[in-house]
Short mmCIF file of N, CA, C and O in Angstrom, two decimals:
data_model
loop_
_atom_site.label_atom_id
_atom_site.label_comp_id
_atom_site.label_asym_id
_atom_site.label_seq_id
_atom_site.Cartn_x
_atom_site.Cartn_y
_atom_site.Cartn_z
N MET G 1 130.46 168.37 61.74
CA MET G 1 131.47 167.94 62.65
C MET G 1 131.53 168.89 63.83
O MET G 1 130.68 169.73 64.02
N GLY G 2 132.57 168.80 64.60
CA GLY G 2 132.72 169.65 65.78
C GLY G 2 133.35 171.00 65.43
O GLY G 2 133.92 171.18 64.36
N GLU G 3 133.23 171.90 66.35
CA GLU G 3 133.82 173.22 66.15
C GLU G 3 135.32 173.15 66.42
O GLU G 3 135.78 172.37 67.25
N PRO G 4 136.09 174.00 65.75
CA PRO G 4 137.52 174.04 66.06
C PRO G 4 137.75 174.59 67.47
O PRO G 4 136.90 175.28 68.02
N LEU G 5 138.88 174.27 68.02
CA LEU G 5 139.17 174.70 69.38
C LEU G 5 139.19 176.22 69.52
O LEU G 5 138.80 176.76 70.55
N ALA G 6 139.63 176.93 68.50
CA ALA G 6 139.70 178.38 68.58
C ALA G 6 138.31 179.01 68.63
O ALA G 6 138.13 180.09 69.17
N ALA G 7 137.31 178.34 68.06
CA ALA G 7 135.97 178.90 68.01
C ALA G 7 135.18 178.64 69.30
O ALA G 7 134.13 179.22 69.50
N MET G 8 135.67 177.74 70.12
CA MET G 8 134.95 177.45 71.37
C MET G 8 135.06 178.65 72.30
O MET G 8 136.11 179.28 72.42
N SER G 9 133.97 178.97 72.93
CA SER G 9 133.97 180.16 73.78
C SER G 9 134.59 179.83 75.13
O SER G 9 134.34 178.78 75.72
N GLU G 10 135.41 180.75 75.63
CA GLU G 10 136.00 180.61 76.95
C GLU G 10 135.04 181.22 77.96
O GLU G 10 134.22 182.05 77.63
N PRO G 11 135.16 180.81 79.23
CA PRO G 11 134.31 181.43 80.24
C PRO G 11 134.63 182.92 80.37
O PRO G 11 135.77 183.34 80.20
N SER G 12 133.62 183.68 80.68
CA SER G 12 133.81 185.12 80.81
C SER G 12 134.70 185.42 82.02
O SER G 12 134.78 184.63 82.95
N PRO G 13 135.37 186.56 81.99
CA PRO G 13 136.22 186.91 83.14
C PRO G 13 135.43 187.02 84.45
O PRO G 13 135.93 186.69 85.51
N ARG G 14 134.18 187.47 84.36
CA ARG G 14 133.35 187.56 85.56
C ARG G 14 133.05 186.18 86.12
O ARG G 14 133.09 185.97 87.33
N ARG G 15 132.77 185.23 85.26
CA ARG G 15 132.51 183.86 85.69
C ARG G 15 133.76 183.24 86.31
O ARG G 15 133.69 182.58 87.34
N ARG G 16 134.90 183.47 85.68
CA ARG G 16 136.17 182.95 86.20
C ARG G 16 136.49 183.54 87.57
O ARG G 16 136.91 182.84 88.47
N ALA G 17 136.26 184.84 87.73
CA ALA G 17 136.52 185.49 89.01
C ALA G 17 135.59 184.96 90.09
O ALA G 17 135.99 184.77 91.23
N THR G 18 134.35 184.70 89.73
CA THR G 18 133.39 184.16 90.70
C THR G 18 133.80 182.77 91.15
O THR G 18 133.74 182.45 92.34
N VAL G 19 134.24 181.94 90.22
CA VAL G 19 134.68 180.58 90.56
C VAL G 19 135.93 180.63 91.44
O VAL G 19 136.02 179.92 92.45
N LEU G 20 136.89 181.48 91.08
CA LEU G 20 138.11 181.58 91.88
C LEU G 20 137.83 182.14 93.28
O LEU G 20 138.42 181.69 94.26
N LEU G 21 136.91 183.08 93.37
CA LEU G 21 136.53 183.62 94.67
C LEU G 21 135.84 182.55 95.52
O LEU G 21 136.08 182.46 96.74
N GLY G 22 135.03 181.72 94.91
CA GLY G 22 134.39 180.62 95.63
C GLY G 22 135.41 179.60 96.14
O GLY G 22 135.30 179.10 97.27
N ILE G 23 136.39 179.29 95.31
CA ILE G 23 137.44 178.36 95.72
C ILE G 23 138.25 178.95 96.87
O ILE G 23 138.55 178.26 97.85
N LEU G 24 138.60 180.23 96.79
CA LEU G 24 139.33 180.89 97.86
C LEU G 24 138.54 180.89 99.16
O LEU G 24 139.07 180.62 100.23
N PHE G 25 137.25 181.16 99.06
CA PHE G 25 136.40 181.15 100.25
C PHE G 25 136.34 179.76 100.87
O PHE G 25 136.40 179.62 102.10
N ALA G 26 136.25 178.72 100.05
CA ALA G 26 136.20 177.35 100.57
C ALA G 26 137.52 176.98 101.25
O ALA G 26 137.52 176.33 102.30
N VAL G 27 138.64 177.40 100.67
CA VAL G 27 139.95 177.11 101.28
C VAL G 27 140.08 177.84 102.62
O VAL G 27 140.53 177.27 103.61
N LEU G 28 139.68 179.11 102.66
CA LEU G 28 139.75 179.86 103.91
C LEU G 28 138.82 179.31 104.97
O LEU G 28 139.13 179.35 106.16
N LEU G 29 137.69 178.79 104.55
CA LEU G 29 136.74 178.21 105.50
C LEU G 29 137.28 176.91 106.08
O LEU G 29 137.07 176.61 107.26
N ALA G 30 138.00 176.13 105.29
CA ALA G 30 138.54 174.85 105.75
C ALA G 30 139.91 174.99 106.41
O ALA G 30 140.38 174.03 107.04
N LEU G 31 140.55 176.15 106.31
CA LEU G 31 141.90 176.32 106.82
C LEU G 31 142.04 176.05 108.32
O LEU G 31 142.98 175.37 108.72
N PRO G 32 141.14 176.53 109.20
CA PRO G 32 141.33 176.26 110.63
C PRO G 32 141.28 174.78 110.99
O PRO G 32 141.87 174.36 111.99
N ALA G 33 140.61 173.97 110.20
CA ALA G 33 140.51 172.55 110.51
C ALA G 33 141.81 171.80 110.20
O ALA G 33 142.10 170.78 110.84
N PHE G 34 142.61 172.30 109.26
CA PHE G 34 143.79 171.56 108.82
C PHE G 34 145.11 172.25 109.14
O PHE G 34 146.15 171.60 109.13
N ALA G 35 145.11 173.54 109.39
CA ALA G 35 146.35 174.28 109.56
C ALA G 35 146.75 174.33 111.03
O ALA G 35 145.91 174.28 111.93
N GLY G 36 148.03 174.45 111.26
CA GLY G 36 148.53 174.63 112.61
C GLY G 36 148.37 176.08 113.05
O GLY G 36 147.92 176.95 112.28
N SER G 37 148.76 176.35 114.27
CA SER G 37 148.56 177.70 114.80
C SER G 37 149.43 178.73 114.09
O SER G 37 149.00 179.87 113.89
N TYR G 38 150.63 178.35 113.69
CA TYR G 38 151.50 179.30 112.99
C TYR G 38 150.93 179.67 111.63
O TYR G 38 150.85 180.84 111.27
N LEU G 39 150.53 178.67 110.85
CA LEU G 39 149.97 178.93 109.53
C LEU G 39 148.67 179.73 109.64
O LEU G 39 148.40 180.61 108.81
N LEU G 40 147.89 179.47 110.66
CA LEU G 40 146.65 180.20 110.87
C LEU G 40 146.93 181.66 111.22
O LEU G 40 146.24 182.56 110.73
N SER G 41 147.96 181.91 112.01
CA SER G 41 148.29 183.30 112.34
C SER G 41 148.86 184.04 111.12
O SER G 41 148.58 185.22 110.93
N VAL G 42 149.61 183.36 110.29
CA VAL G 42 150.12 183.97 109.07
C VAL G 42 148.97 184.29 108.12
O VAL G 42 148.92 185.38 107.52
N ALA G 43 148.01 183.39 107.98
CA ALA G 43 146.85 183.64 107.12
C ALA G 43 146.02 184.81 107.65
O ALA G 43 145.52 185.62 106.87
N THR G 44 145.89 184.90 108.97
CA THR G 44 145.16 186.02 109.56
C THR G 44 145.86 187.34 109.27
O THR G 44 145.20 188.33 108.93
N LEU G 45 147.18 187.36 109.39
CA LEU G 45 147.92 188.59 109.09
C LEU G 45 147.81 188.96 107.61
O LEU G 45 147.68 190.14 107.27
N ILE G 46 147.83 187.97 106.74
CA ILE G 46 147.68 188.26 105.31
C ILE G 46 146.33 188.89 105.04
O ILE G 46 146.22 189.89 104.32
N LEU G 47 145.27 188.33 105.61
CA LEU G 47 143.93 188.89 105.40
C LEU G 47 143.81 190.27 106.03
O LEU G 47 143.16 191.16 105.48
N PHE G 48 144.44 190.48 107.19
CA PHE G 48 144.40 191.78 107.83
C PHE G 48 145.09 192.85 106.98
O PHE G 48 144.56 193.95 106.78
N PHE G 49 146.27 192.51 106.45
CA PHE G 49 146.97 193.48 105.61
C PHE G 49 146.25 193.70 104.29
O PHE G 49 146.30 194.80 103.73
N ALA G 50 145.58 192.69 103.78
CA ALA G 50 144.77 192.87 102.57
C ALA G 50 143.61 193.83 102.85
O ALA G 50 143.29 194.69 102.02
N TYR G 51 143.01 193.69 104.03
CA TYR G 51 141.92 194.60 104.41
C TYR G 51 142.41 196.04 104.52
O TYR G 51 141.79 196.96 103.98
N THR G 52 143.52 196.25 105.22
CA THR G 52 144.01 197.61 105.38
C THR G 52 144.49 198.19 104.04
O THR G 52 144.33 199.39 103.79
N GLY G 53 145.05 197.36 103.19
CA GLY G 53 145.44 197.82 101.86
C GLY G 53 144.25 198.25 101.03
O GLY G 53 144.30 199.27 100.33
N GLN G 54 143.17 197.50 101.10
CA GLN G 54 141.97 197.88 100.36
C GLN G 54 141.34 199.15 100.93
O GLN G 54 140.83 199.99 100.19
N ALA G 55 141.36 199.30 102.24
CA ALA G 55 140.83 200.53 102.86
C ALA G 55 141.65 201.73 102.41
O ALA G 55 141.10 202.80 102.11
N TRP G 56 142.96 201.57 102.36
CA TRP G 56 143.82 202.65 101.91
C TRP G 56 143.57 202.95 100.43
O TRP G 56 143.56 204.11 100.02
N ASN G 57 143.36 201.92 99.63
CA ASN G 57 143.09 202.10 98.21
C ASN G 57 141.80 202.88 97.99
O ASN G 57 141.73 203.75 97.12
N VAL G 58 140.78 202.58 98.76
CA VAL G 58 139.51 203.30 98.61
C VAL G 58 139.68 204.76 99.00
O VAL G 58 139.22 205.66 98.30
N MET G 59 140.34 205.02 100.12
CA MET G 59 140.45 206.40 100.60
C MET G 59 141.41 207.24 99.75
O MET G 59 141.08 208.36 99.37
N MET G 60 142.59 206.74 99.47
CA MET G 60 143.55 207.55 98.72
C MET G 60 143.41 207.36 97.21
O MET G 60 143.64 208.29 96.46
N GLY G 61 143.06 206.17 96.79
CA GLY G 61 142.99 205.91 95.35
C GLY G 61 141.73 206.44 94.71
O GLY G 61 141.78 207.26 93.80
N PHE G 62 140.59 206.01 95.19
CA PHE G 62 139.33 206.39 94.56
C PHE G 62 138.85 207.76 95.02
O PHE G 62 138.42 208.58 94.22
N ALA G 63 138.92 208.02 96.32
CA ALA G 63 138.39 209.27 96.85
C ALA G 63 139.43 210.38 96.83
O ALA G 63 139.07 211.56 96.83
N GLY G 64 140.71 210.05 96.85
CA GLY G 64 141.75 211.05 96.83
C GLY G 64 141.89 211.81 98.14
O GLY G 64 142.37 212.93 98.16
N GLN G 65 141.44 211.23 99.23
CA GLN G 65 141.50 211.89 100.53
C GLN G 65 142.47 211.18 101.44
O GLN G 65 142.50 209.95 101.49
N LEU G 66 143.24 211.96 102.19
CA LEU G 66 144.14 211.38 103.18
C LEU G 66 143.38 211.28 104.49
O LEU G 66 143.00 212.28 105.07
N SER G 67 143.11 210.07 104.91
CA SER G 67 142.40 209.85 106.16
C SER G 67 143.14 208.78 106.94
O SER G 67 143.35 207.67 106.46
N LEU G 68 143.54 209.13 108.13
CA LEU G 68 144.21 208.16 108.99
C LEU G 68 143.29 207.68 110.10
O LEU G 68 143.71 207.01 111.02
N GLY G 69 142.00 208.03 110.00
CA GLY G 69 141.04 207.65 111.03
C GLY G 69 140.86 206.15 111.13
O GLY G 69 140.78 205.60 112.22
N HIS G 70 140.77 205.46 109.99
CA HIS G 70 140.58 204.01 110.04
C HIS G 70 141.80 203.33 110.65
O HIS G 70 141.67 202.33 111.35
N SER G 71 142.97 203.88 110.41
CA SER G 71 144.18 203.32 111.03
C SER G 71 144.15 203.51 112.54
O SER G 71 144.56 202.62 113.29
N LEU G 72 143.65 204.66 112.98
CA LEU G 72 143.54 204.92 114.41
C LEU G 72 142.60 203.91 115.07
O LEU G 72 142.92 203.34 116.11
N TYR G 73 141.45 203.67 114.45
CA TYR G 73 140.49 202.74 115.04
C TYR G 73 141.00 201.30 115.04
O TYR G 73 140.75 200.55 115.98
N VAL G 74 141.70 200.92 113.99
CA VAL G 74 142.29 199.58 113.96
C VAL G 74 143.34 199.44 115.06
O VAL G 74 143.38 198.44 115.78
N GLY G 75 144.17 200.47 115.24
CA GLY G 75 145.18 200.42 116.29
C GLY G 75 144.59 200.40 117.68
O GLY G 75 145.04 199.65 118.55
N VAL G 76 143.57 201.23 117.92
CA VAL G 76 142.93 201.25 119.24
C VAL G 76 142.24 199.92 119.51
O VAL G 76 142.31 199.39 120.63
N GLY G 77 141.60 199.35 118.50
CA GLY G 77 140.95 198.05 118.68
C GLY G 77 141.94 196.94 118.97
O GLY G 77 141.71 196.10 119.84
N ALA G 78 143.07 196.96 118.27
CA ALA G 78 144.09 195.94 118.52
C ALA G 78 144.70 196.11 119.90
O ALA G 78 144.94 195.13 120.62
N TYR G 79 144.94 197.35 120.31
CA TYR G 79 145.51 197.61 121.63
C TYR G 79 144.54 197.18 122.73
O TYR G 79 144.94 196.57 123.72
N ALA G 80 143.26 197.49 122.55
CA ALA G 80 142.26 197.11 123.55
C ALA G 80 142.11 195.59 123.62
O ALA G 80 142.01 195.02 124.72
N ALA G 81 142.11 194.91 122.46
CA ALA G 81 141.99 193.46 122.46
C ALA G 81 143.19 192.81 123.14
O ALA G 81 143.04 191.86 123.91
N ALA G 82 144.39 193.32 122.87
CA ALA G 82 145.60 192.77 123.50
C ALA G 82 145.58 193.02 125.01
O ALA G 82 145.96 192.15 125.79
N GLY G 83 145.12 194.20 125.42
CA GLY G 83 145.04 194.50 126.85
C GLY G 83 144.02 193.64 127.57
O GLY G 83 144.28 193.15 128.67
N LEU G 84 142.85 193.44 126.95
CA LEU G 84 141.84 192.59 127.57
C LEU G 84 142.32 191.15 127.68
O LEU G 84 142.04 190.47 128.67
N TYR G 85 143.06 190.68 126.68
CA TYR G 85 143.55 189.31 126.71
C TYR G 85 144.65 189.14 127.77
O TYR G 85 144.63 188.17 128.53
N SER G 86 145.58 190.10 127.81
CA SER G 86 146.71 189.91 128.73
C SER G 86 146.32 190.17 130.19
O SER G 86 146.88 189.56 131.08
N HIS G 87 145.37 191.05 130.45
CA HIS G 87 145.01 191.38 131.83
C HIS G 87 143.86 190.54 132.38
O HIS G 87 143.84 190.20 133.56
N TYR G 88 142.88 190.24 131.52
CA TYR G 88 141.67 189.57 132.01
C TYR G 88 141.43 188.21 131.36
O TYR G 88 140.48 187.52 131.74
N GLY G 89 142.21 187.83 130.37
CA GLY G 89 142.04 186.52 129.73
C GLY G 89 140.87 186.48 128.78
O GLY G 89 140.43 185.40 128.38
N ILE G 90 140.33 187.63 128.37
CA ILE G 90 139.21 187.69 127.42
C ILE G 90 139.78 187.60 126.01
O ILE G 90 140.62 188.41 125.62
N GLY G 91 139.32 186.63 125.25
CA GLY G 91 139.83 186.42 123.91
C GLY G 91 139.44 187.53 122.95
O GLY G 91 138.47 188.27 123.18
N PRO G 92 140.18 187.70 121.85
CA PRO G 92 139.89 188.77 120.91
C PRO G 92 138.57 188.58 120.17
O PRO G 92 138.02 189.54 119.66
N TRP G 93 138.03 187.38 120.14
CA TRP G 93 136.76 187.15 119.45
C TRP G 93 135.60 187.80 120.19
O TRP G 93 134.58 188.09 119.59
N ALA G 94 135.75 188.04 121.48
CA ALA G 94 134.68 188.70 122.24
C ALA G 94 134.53 190.15 121.80
O ALA G 94 133.42 190.69 121.79
N GLY G 95 135.63 190.78 121.41
CA GLY G 95 135.55 192.16 120.96
C GLY G 95 135.12 192.31 119.53
O GLY G 95 134.82 193.40 119.07
N LEU G 96 135.07 191.21 118.81
CA LEU G 96 134.67 191.27 117.41
C LEU G 96 133.22 191.58 117.31
O LEU G 96 132.74 192.29 116.51
#
């Protein structure tokens, strides 16, 4: 007969994480086509803060070093992009 439900193997955590990461990537890829400008800006801020949080985790968590250099470069880049956009009309994607 068939195996009991408890004996059936579940997908490994690595496989589950890979599938969830693929789904997240597909949603983020399709987001600009369906979302409005407000939702898109909120999603961009969420990803930006996730990036800075991970950078902080690597520097202070794993390496144990206090480094504010990456914050300085992010701030200078944001300031330069805002200045180029407001003074010359150059979009932030050109600086990327």
